[in-house]
Coordinates of C-alpha atoms and ligand atoms in Angstrom, one line a residue:
M1 CA 152.4 50.3 64.1
N2 CA 153.8 50.2 60.7
Q3 CA 156.1 53.2 59.9
N4 CA 153.9 54.1 57.0
D5 CA 150.8 54.4 59.2
V6 CA 149.2 57.8 59.2
V7 CA 146.6 59.0 61.7
I8 CA 144.1 61.8 62.1
S9 CA 145.1 63.0 65.5
G10 CA 142.8 66.1 65.8
T11 CA 140.1 68.1 64.2
G12 CA 138.9 71.7 64.6
L13 CA 135.7 73.5 63.7
W14 CA 135.1 77.3 63.6
T15 CA 131.5 78.3 63.2
P16 CA 130.4 81.9 62.4
S17 CA 128.3 83.6 65.1
Q18 CA 125.5 84.6 62.8
S19 CA 122.8 82.3 61.5
I20 CA 119.8 82.5 59.2
T21 CA 116.7 80.3 59.6
N22 CA 114.7 79.1 56.6
E23 CA 111.8 81.4 57.7
E24 CA 114.1 84.5 57.9
L25 CA 115.6 83.6 54.5
V26 CA 112.2 83.2 52.9
I27 CA 110.8 86.5 54.3
S28 CA 113.6 88.5 52.7
F29 CA 113.6 86.5 49.5
N30 CA 109.9 87.0 49.0
A31 CA 110.3 90.7 49.7
Y32 CA 112.8 90.8 46.9
V33 CA 110.4 88.9 44.6
E34 CA 107.5 91.3 45.4
R35 CA 109.7 94.3 44.7
Y36 CA 111.1 92.8 41.4
N37 CA 107.6 91.9 40.2
A38 CA 106.2 95.4 41.0
E39 CA 109.2 97.2 39.4
N40 CA 108.9 95.1 36.3
A41 CA 105.1 94.9 36.2
A42 CA 104.8 96.5 32.7
A43 CA 107.5 94.2 31.1
I44 CA 105.9 91.1 32.8
E45 CA 102.5 92.2 31.5
A46 CA 103.9 92.6 28.0
G47 CA 105.5 89.1 28.2
E48 CA 109.0 90.5 27.9
L49 CA 110.0 89.3 31.4
V50 CA 108.8 86.3 33.5
S51 CA 107.6 87.1 37.0
L52 CA 109.5 85.6 39.9
Q53 CA 107.9 83.1 42.2
G54 CA 108.2 83.2 46.0
S55 CA 110.1 80.7 48.1
N56 CA 108.8 78.5 50.9
A57 CA 110.4 77.4 54.2
E58 CA 108.5 74.0 54.2
F59 CA 109.7 73.2 50.7
I60 CA 113.3 74.0 51.6
E61 CA 113.3 71.6 54.6
K62 CA 111.5 68.9 52.8
A63 CA 113.6 69.1 49.6
S64 CA 117.0 69.4 51.4
G65 CA 116.8 68.7 55.1
I66 CA 118.2 72.2 55.8
K67 CA 116.7 74.2 58.7
Q68 CA 119.3 77.0 59.0
R69 CA 122.8 78.0 58.0
Y70 CA 125.7 80.0 59.5
V71 CA 127.0 83.0 57.6
L72 CA 129.7 85.6 57.9
D73 CA 127.2 88.4 57.3
K74 CA 123.5 88.0 57.9
E75 CA 122.5 91.6 57.3
G76 CA 123.7 91.8 53.7
V77 CA 122.2 88.4 52.8
L78 CA 118.8 89.3 54.2
D79 CA 118.7 92.8 52.7
P80 CA 116.1 92.4 49.9
S81 CA 117.8 95.1 47.8
R82 CA 121.2 93.3 48.0
L83 CA 120.9 89.5 48.8
A84 CA 124.6 89.1 49.2
P85 CA 126.9 89.2 52.2
R86 CA 128.8 92.4 53.0
I87 CA 132.4 91.4 53.6
A88 CA 134.6 94.5 53.6
E89 CA 137.9 94.4 51.7
R90 CA 141.0 94.5 54.0
P91 CA 144.3 96.2 53.5
D92 CA 147.3 93.9 52.6
E93 CA 148.7 94.4 56.1
Q94 CA 145.7 92.8 57.7
I95 CA 145.0 89.0 57.7
S96 CA 142.4 88.1 55.0
V97 CA 139.0 86.9 56.0
Q98 CA 139.6 83.4 54.7
A99 CA 143.0 83.0 56.4
E100 CA 141.5 84.3 59.6
M101 CA 138.8 81.6 59.8
A102 CA 141.3 79.0 58.8
V103 CA 143.7 80.0 61.6
K104 CA 140.9 79.7 64.1
A105 CA 139.9 76.2 63.0
I106 CA 143.6 75.1 62.9
H107 CA 144.3 76.3 66.5
Q108 CA 141.4 74.1 67.7
A109 CA 142.6 71.1 65.7
L110 CA 146.1 71.4 67.0
E111 CA 144.9 71.7 70.6
N112 CA 142.8 68.6 69.9
A113 CA 145.8 66.8 68.6
G114 CA 148.0 67.9 71.6
R115 CA 150.3 69.7 69.1
S116 CA 151.7 73.2 68.7
V117 CA 152.4 75.2 65.6
S118 CA 156.1 74.3 65.8
D119 CA 155.2 70.7 65.1
V120 CA 153.5 71.4 61.8
D121 CA 155.5 70.9 58.5
A122 CA 152.8 71.7 56.0
I123 CA 149.5 73.5 55.5
L124 CA 147.0 72.6 52.8
V125 CA 144.1 75.0 52.3
A126 CA 141.5 72.9 50.5
C127 CA 138.2 74.5 49.6
S128 CA 135.8 75.5 46.8
N129 CA 136.8 79.2 46.5
M130 CA 140.0 81.1 47.2
Q131 CA 139.5 84.7 48.0
R132 CA 142.3 85.9 45.7
A133 CA 144.6 84.6 43.0
Y134 CA 147.9 84.9 44.9
P135 CA 149.8 84.6 47.1
A136 CA 148.2 81.3 48.1
V137 CA 145.9 81.6 51.1
S138 CA 147.7 78.7 52.7
V139 CA 151.0 80.6 52.7
E140 CA 149.3 83.5 54.5
V141 CA 147.8 81.0 57.0
Q142 CA 151.3 79.6 57.6
H143 CA 152.5 83.2 58.3
Y144 CA 149.7 84.1 60.7
L145 CA 150.1 80.8 62.5
G146 CA 153.6 81.9 63.2
M147 CA 155.2 78.9 61.5
E148 CA 158.9 79.5 61.0
R149 CA 159.5 76.7 58.5
G150 CA 157.6 74.3 56.2
W151 CA 155.5 74.8 53.1
A152 CA 151.9 75.4 52.1
Y153 CA 149.7 75.2 49.1
D154 CA 146.0 75.7 48.1
M155 CA 143.9 73.2 46.3
N156 CA 140.4 73.2 45.0
V157 CA 138.2 70.2 44.2
A158 CA 135.0 71.9 45.2
C159 CA 132.9 69.9 47.7
S160 CA 135.5 67.1 47.6
S161 CA 138.4 69.3 48.6
A162 CA 138.8 67.9 52.1
T163 CA 139.0 64.2 51.2
F164 CA 141.4 65.1 48.3
G165 CA 143.3 67.2 50.8
I166 CA 143.5 64.3 53.3
Q167 CA 144.9 62.0 50.6
A168 CA 147.5 64.7 49.6
G169 CA 148.5 65.0 53.3
V170 CA 148.6 61.2 53.9
D171 CA 150.7 60.8 50.7
A172 CA 153.1 63.6 51.8
I173 CA 153.6 61.9 55.2
R174 CA 154.0 58.4 53.7
N175 CA 156.6 59.6 51.2
G176 CA 158.6 61.5 53.8
S177 CA 158.0 65.1 52.6
A178 CA 156.3 65.9 55.9
K179 CA 155.7 64.4 59.3
C180 CA 152.7 66.5 60.3
V181 CA 150.3 68.1 57.8
V182 CA 147.3 70.3 58.7
M183 CA 144.5 70.3 56.1
V184 CA 142.0 73.2 56.5
N185 CA 138.7 74.0 54.8
P186 CA 137.7 77.7 55.1
E187 CA 134.5 77.7 53.2
I188 CA 132.8 81.1 52.5
C189 CA 129.9 79.6 50.5
S190 CA 127.6 82.6 51.1
A191 CA 129.8 84.6 48.7
H192 CA 129.3 82.2 45.7
L193 CA 125.6 81.5 46.2
A194 CA 123.0 83.2 44.1
W195 CA 120.7 84.2 46.9
Q196 CA 118.2 85.6 44.2
D197 CA 117.7 82.1 42.7
R198 CA 114.7 80.3 44.2
D199 CA 116.0 76.9 43.1
C200 CA 119.2 77.1 45.2
H201 CA 119.1 80.2 47.5
F202 CA 118.8 78.0 50.6
I203 CA 121.6 75.6 49.9
F204 CA 124.9 77.0 51.4
G205 CA 126.5 78.2 54.7
D206 CA 129.9 79.3 55.9
V207 CA 132.3 77.5 58.2
A208 CA 135.9 76.3 58.6
T209 CA 137.2 72.9 59.5
A210 CA 140.7 71.6 60.0
V211 CA 142.3 68.1 60.3
V212 CA 145.7 67.2 61.7
L213 CA 147.5 64.3 60.0
E214 CA 150.6 62.7 61.5
R215 CA 152.8 59.7 61.4
A216 CA 151.1 57.2 63.8
E217 CA 154.4 56.7 65.7
D218 CA 154.7 60.4 66.4
A219 CA 151.1 61.1 67.4
V220 CA 150.4 62.0 71.1
S221 CA 146.6 62.7 71.2
A222 CA 144.3 60.6 73.4
E223 CA 142.1 59.8 70.5
Q224 CA 143.5 58.7 67.1
W225 CA 142.1 57.5 63.8
Q226 CA 144.3 55.4 61.5
V227 CA 143.8 56.1 57.8
L228 CA 143.3 52.7 56.3
G229 CA 142.9 53.9 52.8
T230 CA 142.0 56.8 50.6
R231 CA 140.4 56.7 47.2
L232 CA 139.6 59.5 44.7
Q233 CA 137.5 59.6 41.6
T234 CA 136.7 62.4 39.1
K235 CA 134.4 62.5 36.1
F236 CA 133.7 65.7 34.1
S237 CA 130.3 67.2 34.4
S238 CA 128.8 70.7 34.0
N239 CA 125.8 69.9 36.2
I240 CA 127.4 71.8 39.1
R241 CA 129.4 74.7 37.7
N242 CA 130.6 78.2 38.5
N243 CA 132.3 80.2 35.7
F244 CA 133.8 82.9 37.9
G245 CA 137.4 83.5 37.1
F246 CA 140.2 85.8 36.1
L247 CA 139.3 85.6 32.4
N248 CA 135.8 87.1 33.1
R249 CA 137.0 90.7 32.4
C250 CA 138.2 89.7 28.9
D251 CA 134.5 89.5 27.8
E252 CA 132.5 92.3 29.3
S253 CA 129.2 90.8 28.2
G254 CA 129.5 88.1 30.8
V255 CA 130.6 90.2 33.8
G256 CA 128.1 89.7 36.6
A257 CA 126.1 87.1 34.7
R258 CA 124.3 84.3 36.5
D259 CA 126.9 81.7 35.4
K260 CA 129.5 83.5 37.5
L261 CA 128.0 82.1 40.7
F262 CA 127.1 78.5 41.8
R263 CA 124.5 76.8 39.7
Q264 CA 123.4 73.2 39.3
E265 CA 121.0 70.8 37.7
G266 CA 119.9 69.5 41.2
R267 CA 117.9 66.5 39.9
K268 CA 120.6 65.3 37.5
V269 CA 123.2 65.6 40.2
F270 CA 121.1 63.6 42.6
K271 CA 120.5 60.8 40.1
E272 CA 124.0 60.6 38.7
V273 CA 126.1 61.1 41.9
C274 CA 124.4 58.9 44.4
P275 CA 125.0 55.5 42.7
M276 CA 128.6 56.5 41.9
V277 CA 129.2 57.3 45.6
A278 CA 127.6 54.1 47.0
E279 CA 129.6 52.1 44.5
Q280 CA 132.9 53.8 45.4
I281 CA 132.3 53.2 49.1
L282 CA 131.4 49.5 48.6
D283 CA 134.4 49.0 46.3
H284 CA 136.8 50.8 48.6
I285 CA 135.8 49.0 51.8
G286 CA 135.8 45.7 49.9
S287 CA 139.4 46.3 48.8
L288 CA 140.3 46.6 52.5
S289 CA 138.3 43.4 53.3
I290 CA 135.8 45.4 55.3
T291 CA 132.1 44.5 55.0
P292 CA 129.3 47.0 55.2
E293 CA 128.3 45.4 58.6
Q294 CA 131.8 46.3 59.9
L295 CA 131.3 50.0 59.0
S296 CA 130.2 51.7 62.2
R297 CA 129.8 55.1 60.7
M298 CA 129.5 57.1 57.5
W299 CA 130.5 60.7 57.7
L300 CA 129.0 61.8 54.4
H301 CA 129.2 65.1 52.5
Q302 CA 126.3 67.2 53.7
A303 CA 124.5 68.6 50.7
N304 CA 121.0 67.0 50.8
L305 CA 119.4 64.7 53.3
S306 CA 117.7 62.5 50.8
M307 CA 121.0 62.0 48.9
N308 CA 122.7 60.8 52.1
E309 CA 119.8 58.5 53.1
L310 CA 119.9 56.9 49.6
I311 CA 123.7 56.5 49.6
A312 CA 123.8 55.0 53.1
K313 CA 120.9 52.7 52.2
R314 CA 122.8 51.4 49.2
V315 CA 125.9 50.8 51.2
L316 CA 124.3 49.0 54.1
G317 CA 121.5 47.3 52.1
R318 CA 119.0 48.8 54.6
P319 CA 118.1 52.3 55.8
A320 CA 120.7 53.8 58.0
D321 CA 119.8 55.6 61.2
R322 CA 121.2 59.0 62.1
V323 CA 123.8 57.5 64.4
E324 CA 125.2 55.4 61.6
A325 CA 125.1 58.4 59.1
P326 CA 125.1 61.6 61.2
V327 CA 123.3 64.7 59.9
I328 CA 124.7 68.2 60.4
L329 CA 123.2 69.9 57.3
D330 CA 120.0 70.7 59.2
E331 CA 122.1 73.2 61.3
Y332 CA 125.0 74.1 58.9
A333 CA 123.4 73.6 55.4
N334 CA 125.8 72.6 52.7
T335 CA 129.3 73.9 53.6
S336 CA 130.9 72.3 50.6
S337 CA 134.2 70.5 51.5
A338 CA 133.7 71.1 55.2
G339 CA 130.5 69.1 55.6
S340 CA 131.8 65.6 56.1
I341 CA 134.6 66.9 58.4
I342 CA 132.0 68.7 60.6
A343 CA 130.1 65.4 60.8
F344 CA 133.4 63.6 61.7
H345 CA 134.3 66.3 64.2
K346 CA 131.0 66.2 66.1
H347 CA 130.0 62.5 65.8
R348 CA 132.9 60.2 66.5
Q349 CA 133.7 60.3 70.2
D350 CA 131.2 57.5 71.1
L351 CA 133.0 55.0 68.9
A352 CA 135.4 52.5 70.5
V353 CA 138.9 51.6 69.6
G354 CA 138.8 49.2 66.6
D355 CA 135.6 50.8 65.2
Q356 CA 135.7 51.7 61.5
G357 CA 134.1 54.3 59.4
V358 CA 134.2 56.2 56.1
I359 CA 134.6 60.0 55.5
C360 CA 133.1 60.6 52.1
S361 CA 132.7 63.7 50.0
F362 CA 131.1 64.2 46.6
G363 CA 130.3 67.2 44.4
A364 CA 131.3 69.4 41.5
G365 CA 133.7 67.9 39.0
Y366 CA 132.1 65.4 39.5
S367 CA 134.5 64.5 42.3
I368 CA 134.3 61.8 44.9
G369 CA 136.7 61.0 47.8
S370 CA 136.5 58.3 50.4
V371 CA 138.8 58.0 53.5
I372 CA 138.4 54.8 55.5
V373 CA 139.5 55.2 59.1
R374 CA 139.8 53.0 62.2
R375 CA 139.9 54.3 65.7
S376 CA 143.4 53.2 66.9
R377 CA 143.4 54.9 70.3
Ligands
COA1 N1 110.4 77.2 47.2 C1 109.2 76.6 46.8 N2 109.2 75.9 45.7 C2 110.3 75.7 45.0 C3 111.6 76.3 45.4 C4 111.5 77.1 46.5 N3 112.6 77.7 47.0 N4 112.5 75.9 44.5 C5 112.0 75.1 43.6 N5 110.6 75.0 43.9 C6 109.7 74.2 43.1 C7 110.1 74.0 41.7 O1 109.7 75.1 40.9 C8 109.4 72.7 41.3 O2 108.0 73.0 41.0 P1 107.3 72.2 39.9 O3 107.2 70.8 40.3 O4 105.9 72.9 39.8 O5 108.1 72.4 38.6 C9 109.4 71.9 42.6 O6 109.6 72.9 43.6 C10 110.5 70.9 42.6 O7 111.8 71.6 42.2 P2 113.1 70.8 42.0 O8 114.2 71.8 41.7 O9 112.9 69.6 41.1 O10 113.3 70.3 43.5 P3 114.1 69.1 44.1 O11 113.2 68.2 44.8 O12 115.0 68.5 43.1 O13 115.1 69.8 45.2 C11 117.4 70.4 45.4 C12 116.0 70.7 44.8 C13 118.4 71.4 44.9 C14 117.2 70.5 46.9 C15 117.8 69.0 45.0 O14 117.7 68.7 43.7 C16 119.2 68.6 45.5 O15 119.6 68.9 46.6 N6 119.9 68.0 44.6 C17 121.2 67.5 45.0 C18 122.3 68.3 44.5 C19 123.1 69.0 45.5 O16 122.7 69.3 46.6 N7 124.2 69.4 45.1 C20 125.1 70.3 45.8 C21 126.5 70.0 45.5 S1 126.9 68.3 45.9

């Protein structure tokens, strides 16, 4: 072991208890469409408004691979007169929703790593949306974990937040500013999704994942994954965009407008991002003298099944099976930064010491992150 070696020594996954199937989603969406079209019949007839079209469960599964998603609040999402989760505000004295789910995932990750809260030096909350401006959610997480020392900060690189967070954690450990970093992804995607928009209403779900990073020489867990390398790439694009922010109130005309929630040019994203991701993985493993044949697993970001199949095929030079490129989006949908970590959490135990794989994320920014790991224990 080199003293610069860093390992992933544990992971955690917290899944909401409520879930929505495509069929349930489509029933409530179509009820909303019917109501909208009836209420606006005159304007639609006069050509002032365009009628809305219904959604379809078969289309959703075929276009995305998604069969269901977990959410914090099913009732609000499925209420045709609302189509948004009901998540009550909490007083300042109470733990916030996002910190609460982060703490649950972290406890599991620490147990998995054979560590306790007192071993942790730093908390990174890395995800697509922070529930407030400040104080940082991570500092609240640090408090509710009962950490009596250390530091914490929030970071947001949308769907790539987890791999960027892993690199930040690895760098902190290598440069000596921490020995043990916990990187956590509390994703409440149901709250940034336009459930009224047929093109994307099926895409997202809620979840929290956590990763424990430590110096290899300190780690005690039975199973460890050495981080062989991390690589990040960003390239500006508005094809996935959400304009929600603190300046919104400065122009009343835009408050509540469609652009203040997630939106995307799905086809363009598909076409532009897949080749960039495959190229980055190939280049990254090449720089570590690893051939595609030596890659036992690809834990890819979970946004769209066809995207993952195309990326895996480009990397391997042949179609990958679901063991080589595990799929969790059928059950979880797109959980933004957490997707590749859920895949890693659920689909790694069968690999042997010495086996190598890549955790890879991609999404808004554009942003792409790859983390090459080797099972070291
Ligand atoms: N139900 C039924 N039909 C629908 C529908 C729905 N919910 N939503 C769209 N359609 C229709 C469209 O109107 C279109 O009809 P047309 O051919 O008559 O014009 C047809 O289905 C195809 O629509 P399109 O939007 O082109 O579908 P797609 O095959 O590109 O799939 C996505 C849409 C979003 C699943 C896909 O583009 C995608 O996943 N892209 C990757 C981007 C991504 O996931 N990003 C997340 C962040 S990384």
